[in-house]
XYZ file of C-alpha atoms in Angstrom:
294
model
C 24.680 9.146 42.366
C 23.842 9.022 38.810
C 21.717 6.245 37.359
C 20.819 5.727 33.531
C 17.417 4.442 32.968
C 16.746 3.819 28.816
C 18.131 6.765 27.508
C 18.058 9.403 30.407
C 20.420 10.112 33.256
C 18.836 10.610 36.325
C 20.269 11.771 40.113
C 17.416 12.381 41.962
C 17.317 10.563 45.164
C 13.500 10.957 45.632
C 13.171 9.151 41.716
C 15.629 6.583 42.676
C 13.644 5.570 45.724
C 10.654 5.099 43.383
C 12.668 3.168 41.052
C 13.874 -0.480 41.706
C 15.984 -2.711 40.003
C 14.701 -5.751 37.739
C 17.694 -8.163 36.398
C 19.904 -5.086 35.966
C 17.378 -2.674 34.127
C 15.336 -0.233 36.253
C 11.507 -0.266 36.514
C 9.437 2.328 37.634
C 7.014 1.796 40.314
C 3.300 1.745 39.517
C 1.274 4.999 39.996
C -2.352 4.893 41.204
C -2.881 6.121 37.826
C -1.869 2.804 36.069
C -5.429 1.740 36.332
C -7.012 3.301 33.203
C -4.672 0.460 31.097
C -7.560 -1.983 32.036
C -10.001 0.315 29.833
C -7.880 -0.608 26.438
C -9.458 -3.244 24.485
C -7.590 -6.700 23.015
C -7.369 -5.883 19.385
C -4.936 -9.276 18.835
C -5.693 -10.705 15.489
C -6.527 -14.482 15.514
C -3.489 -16.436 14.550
C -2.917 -18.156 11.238
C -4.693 -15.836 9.346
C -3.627 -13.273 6.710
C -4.128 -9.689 7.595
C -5.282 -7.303 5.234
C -5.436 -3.534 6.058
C -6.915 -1.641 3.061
C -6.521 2.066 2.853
C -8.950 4.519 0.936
C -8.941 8.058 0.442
C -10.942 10.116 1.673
C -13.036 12.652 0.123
C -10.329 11.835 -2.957
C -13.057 13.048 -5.804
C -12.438 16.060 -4.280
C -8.948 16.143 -3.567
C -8.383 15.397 -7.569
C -10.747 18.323 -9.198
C -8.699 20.328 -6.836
C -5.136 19.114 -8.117
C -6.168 19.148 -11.696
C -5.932 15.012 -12.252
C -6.728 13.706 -15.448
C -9.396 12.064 -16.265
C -9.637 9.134 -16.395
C -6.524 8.113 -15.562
C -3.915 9.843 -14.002
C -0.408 8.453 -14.565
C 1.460 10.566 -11.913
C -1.112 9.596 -9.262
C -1.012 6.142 -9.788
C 2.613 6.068 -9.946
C 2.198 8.120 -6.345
C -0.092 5.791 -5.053
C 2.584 2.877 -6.091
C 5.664 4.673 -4.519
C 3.822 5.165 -1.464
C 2.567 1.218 -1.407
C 6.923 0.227 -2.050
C 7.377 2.575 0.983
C 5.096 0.929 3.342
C 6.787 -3.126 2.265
C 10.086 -1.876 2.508
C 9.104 -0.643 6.428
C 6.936 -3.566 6.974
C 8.606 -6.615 5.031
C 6.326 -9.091 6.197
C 3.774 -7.891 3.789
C 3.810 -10.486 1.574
C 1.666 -8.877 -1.781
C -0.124 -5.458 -1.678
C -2.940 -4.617 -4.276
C -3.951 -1.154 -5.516
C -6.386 0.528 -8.042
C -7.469 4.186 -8.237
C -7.430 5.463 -4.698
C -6.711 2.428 -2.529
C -4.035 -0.116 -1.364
C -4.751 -3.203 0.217
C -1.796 -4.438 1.904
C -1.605 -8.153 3.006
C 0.548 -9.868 6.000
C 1.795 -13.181 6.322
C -0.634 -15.981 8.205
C 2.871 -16.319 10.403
C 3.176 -12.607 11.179
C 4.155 -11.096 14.893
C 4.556 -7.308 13.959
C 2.834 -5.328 16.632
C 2.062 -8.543 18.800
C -0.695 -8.608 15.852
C -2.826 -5.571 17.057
C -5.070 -4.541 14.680
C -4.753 -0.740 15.296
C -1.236 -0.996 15.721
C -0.787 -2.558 11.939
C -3.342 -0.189 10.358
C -2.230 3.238 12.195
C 1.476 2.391 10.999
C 0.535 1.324 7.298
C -1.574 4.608 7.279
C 0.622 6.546 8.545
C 3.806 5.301 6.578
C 1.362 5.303 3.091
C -0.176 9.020 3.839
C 3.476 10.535 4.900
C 4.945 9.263 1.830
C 2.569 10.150 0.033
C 3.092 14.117 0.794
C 7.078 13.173 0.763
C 7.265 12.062 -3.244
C 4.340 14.121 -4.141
C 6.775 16.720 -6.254
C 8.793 13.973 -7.719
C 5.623 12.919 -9.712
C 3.627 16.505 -9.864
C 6.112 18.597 -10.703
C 4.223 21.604 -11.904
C 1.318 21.290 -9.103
C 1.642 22.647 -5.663
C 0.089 19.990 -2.648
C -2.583 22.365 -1.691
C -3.632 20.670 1.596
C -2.534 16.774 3.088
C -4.359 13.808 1.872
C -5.589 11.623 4.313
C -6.630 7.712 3.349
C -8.651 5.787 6.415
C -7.777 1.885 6.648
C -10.089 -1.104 8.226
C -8.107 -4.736 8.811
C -9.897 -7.563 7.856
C -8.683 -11.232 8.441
C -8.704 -13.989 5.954
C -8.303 -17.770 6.959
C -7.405 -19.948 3.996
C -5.622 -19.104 0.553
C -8.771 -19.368 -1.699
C -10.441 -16.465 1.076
C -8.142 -14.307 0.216
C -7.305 -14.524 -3.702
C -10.659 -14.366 -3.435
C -10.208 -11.206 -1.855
C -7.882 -9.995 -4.326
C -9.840 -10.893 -6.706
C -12.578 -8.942 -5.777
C -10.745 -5.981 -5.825
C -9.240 -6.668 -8.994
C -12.861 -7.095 -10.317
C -13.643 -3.953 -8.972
C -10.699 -2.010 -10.594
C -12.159 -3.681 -14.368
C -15.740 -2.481 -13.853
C -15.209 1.293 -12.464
C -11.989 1.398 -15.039
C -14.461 0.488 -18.249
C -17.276 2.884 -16.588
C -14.639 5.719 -15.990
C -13.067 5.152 -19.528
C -16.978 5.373 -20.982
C -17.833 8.251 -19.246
C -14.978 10.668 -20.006
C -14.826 9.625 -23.262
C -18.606 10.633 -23.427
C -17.777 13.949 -21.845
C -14.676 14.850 -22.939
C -14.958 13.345 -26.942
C -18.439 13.078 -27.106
C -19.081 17.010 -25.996
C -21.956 15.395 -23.721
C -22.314 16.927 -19.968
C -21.606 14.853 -16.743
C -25.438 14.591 -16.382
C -26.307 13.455 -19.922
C -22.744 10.899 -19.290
C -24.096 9.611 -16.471
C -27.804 9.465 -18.341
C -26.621 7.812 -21.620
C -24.629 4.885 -19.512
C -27.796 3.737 -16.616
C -28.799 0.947 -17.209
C -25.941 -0.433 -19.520
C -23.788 -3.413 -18.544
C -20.106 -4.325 -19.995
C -21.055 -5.079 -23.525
C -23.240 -2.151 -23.725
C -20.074 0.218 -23.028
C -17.547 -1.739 -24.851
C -20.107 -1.156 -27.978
C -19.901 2.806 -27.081
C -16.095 2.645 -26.548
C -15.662 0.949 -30.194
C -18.342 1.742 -32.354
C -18.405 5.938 -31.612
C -14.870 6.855 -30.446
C -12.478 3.691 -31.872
C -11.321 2.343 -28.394
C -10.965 -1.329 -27.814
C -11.413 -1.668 -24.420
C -8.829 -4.422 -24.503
C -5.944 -2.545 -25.620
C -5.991 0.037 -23.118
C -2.953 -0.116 -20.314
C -3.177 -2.987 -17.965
C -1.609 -0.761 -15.622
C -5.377 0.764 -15.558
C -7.421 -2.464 -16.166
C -5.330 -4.585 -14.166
C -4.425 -2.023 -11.357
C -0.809 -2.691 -9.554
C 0.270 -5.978 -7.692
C 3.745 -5.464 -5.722
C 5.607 -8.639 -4.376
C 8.806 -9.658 -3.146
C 11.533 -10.458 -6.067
C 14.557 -11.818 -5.330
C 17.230 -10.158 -7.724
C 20.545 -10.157 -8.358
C 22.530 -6.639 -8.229
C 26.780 -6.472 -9.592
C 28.251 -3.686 -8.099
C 32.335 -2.699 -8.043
C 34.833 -3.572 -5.162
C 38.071 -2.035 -4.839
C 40.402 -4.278 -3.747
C 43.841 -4.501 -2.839
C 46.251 -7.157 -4.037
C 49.645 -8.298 -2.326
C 52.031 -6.455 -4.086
C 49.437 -3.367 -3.257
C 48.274 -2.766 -6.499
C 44.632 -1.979 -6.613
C 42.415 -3.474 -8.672
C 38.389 -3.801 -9.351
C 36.314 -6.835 -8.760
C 32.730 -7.743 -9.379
C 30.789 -8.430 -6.446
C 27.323 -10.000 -7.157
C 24.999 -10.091 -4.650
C 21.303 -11.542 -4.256
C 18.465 -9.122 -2.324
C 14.963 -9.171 -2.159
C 13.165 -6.029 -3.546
C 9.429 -4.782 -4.060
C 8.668 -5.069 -7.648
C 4.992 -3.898 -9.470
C 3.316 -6.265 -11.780
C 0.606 -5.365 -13.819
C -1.337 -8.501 -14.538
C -4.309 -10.583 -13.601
C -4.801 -12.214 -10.431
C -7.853 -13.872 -10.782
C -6.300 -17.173 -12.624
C -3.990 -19.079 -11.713
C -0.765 -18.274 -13.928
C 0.165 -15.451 -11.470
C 0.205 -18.039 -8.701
C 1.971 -20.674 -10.173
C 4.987 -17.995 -10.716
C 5.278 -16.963 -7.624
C 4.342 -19.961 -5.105
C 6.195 -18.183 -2.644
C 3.842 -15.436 -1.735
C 1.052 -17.802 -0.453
C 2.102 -19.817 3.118
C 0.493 -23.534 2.972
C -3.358 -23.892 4.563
């Protein structure tokens, strides 16, 4: 006798007796073993609330002196870090809006989300995982003249927000972040790398000094206004859900067989990056879709 079970063909008669039958698919008995399930904890995230997983490289300072980025801003790594985000919302589509600057990606799921049953280390292993692989997949389409000397590896947390205003707030926090480190980082180099001044004296030269302060350095000794540099590096990268519209050409056949072509337009949703703040509320108003009513 042969029996299927999933995928496999079995015919062992001493498997089969171990086996039974549950409305036509085939169970397999419990072993004493089964036991140890009971030592896995309930990671369920508490319904109706967005959940944010936020990955981070680690030991990145490190991993960029070793792959020759440039300081302080490197396009081809942000434009990695990007690729890999649109890979992880194209294999998880019910993340909503995802947020990166610099070395990190927050990634946020709907309120209404059931990927995973909602386990919290099932969501954050898989966005890890999916970021991190593609991340080593693209690398050479971005650094095409630098070998990947060793894999990257980014570590995640998931943190839930309740209401709307928690997490714009959220975002918003980051975003802040991404303005204060960008004007620092922008300072510093500037001081090192224009100014002739060592990491040490960089570092000396800005303690101490808050926004003003370096915006007054940026301007008055190396002619940068702050406010004109990229927002892709101020701002950091937003991706959402578009809805476009994409023509493509059909072949098509008419009756006296004569084949002609025919424009066939057809409306899909795809990730698209905005570079743009956040914190107010014009980004909101144009896209009151991303948010699910409190």
């Amino acid at each position: 006798m042969l029996l299927r079970v999933g995928c496999v063909c079995v015919k062992d008669p001493r498997f089969l007796r171990r086996a039974f039958s549950c409305g036509g698919v085939v169970v397999m008995a419990k072993s004493k073993f089964e036991y140890v399930r009971s030592f896995e904890t309930d990671d369920t995230c508490l319904k109706n609330c967005y959940i944010v997983v936020r990955l981070d490289g680690r030991n990145f300072h490190k991993f960029c002196d070793q792959h020759a980025f440039v300081k302080p801003n490197d396009e081809r790594a942000l434009a990695l870090m990007r690729r890999s985000a649109e890979c992880v919302m194209e294999q998880l589509e019910d993340v909503c809006v995802a947020y990166g600057q610099s070395d990190e990606f927050s990634f946020v799921f709907k309120r209404s989300t059931h990927w995973f049953k909602r386990r919290a280390s099932k969501l954050m292993t898989h966005v890890a995982s999916q970021f991190s692989s593609s991340f080593v997949f693209y690398w050479g389409d971005y650094f095409t003249h630098q070998p990947l000397l060793y894999p990257p590896s980014f570590d995640g947390r998931v943190v839930l927000y309740p209401s709307n205003r928690n997490l714009r707030d959220y975002l918003s926090w980051r975003q802040a972040d991404c303005h204060i480190n960008n004007l620092y980082n922008t300072v510093f180099w500037s001081l090192v790398q224009k100014g002739g001044l060592s990491t040490s004296q960089a570092e000396e030269r800005l303690k101490g000094t808050v926004a003003a302060d370096k915006n007054e350095i940026l301007f008055s000794e190396f002619n940068i206004n702050y406010n004109k540099e990229p927002l892709l590096y101020r701002k950091g990268t937003t991706l959402i859900w578009d809805t476009t519209e994409e023509v493509t050409t059909k072949k098509v056949k008419a009756a006296n067989q004569n084949e002609s072509e025919v424009h066939v337009t057809r409306t899909r949703k795809k990730v698209t990056a905005h570079h743009c703040d956040i914190i107010g509320e014009q980004f909101w108003a144009e896209h009151p879709d991303i948010l699910e009513s409190d």
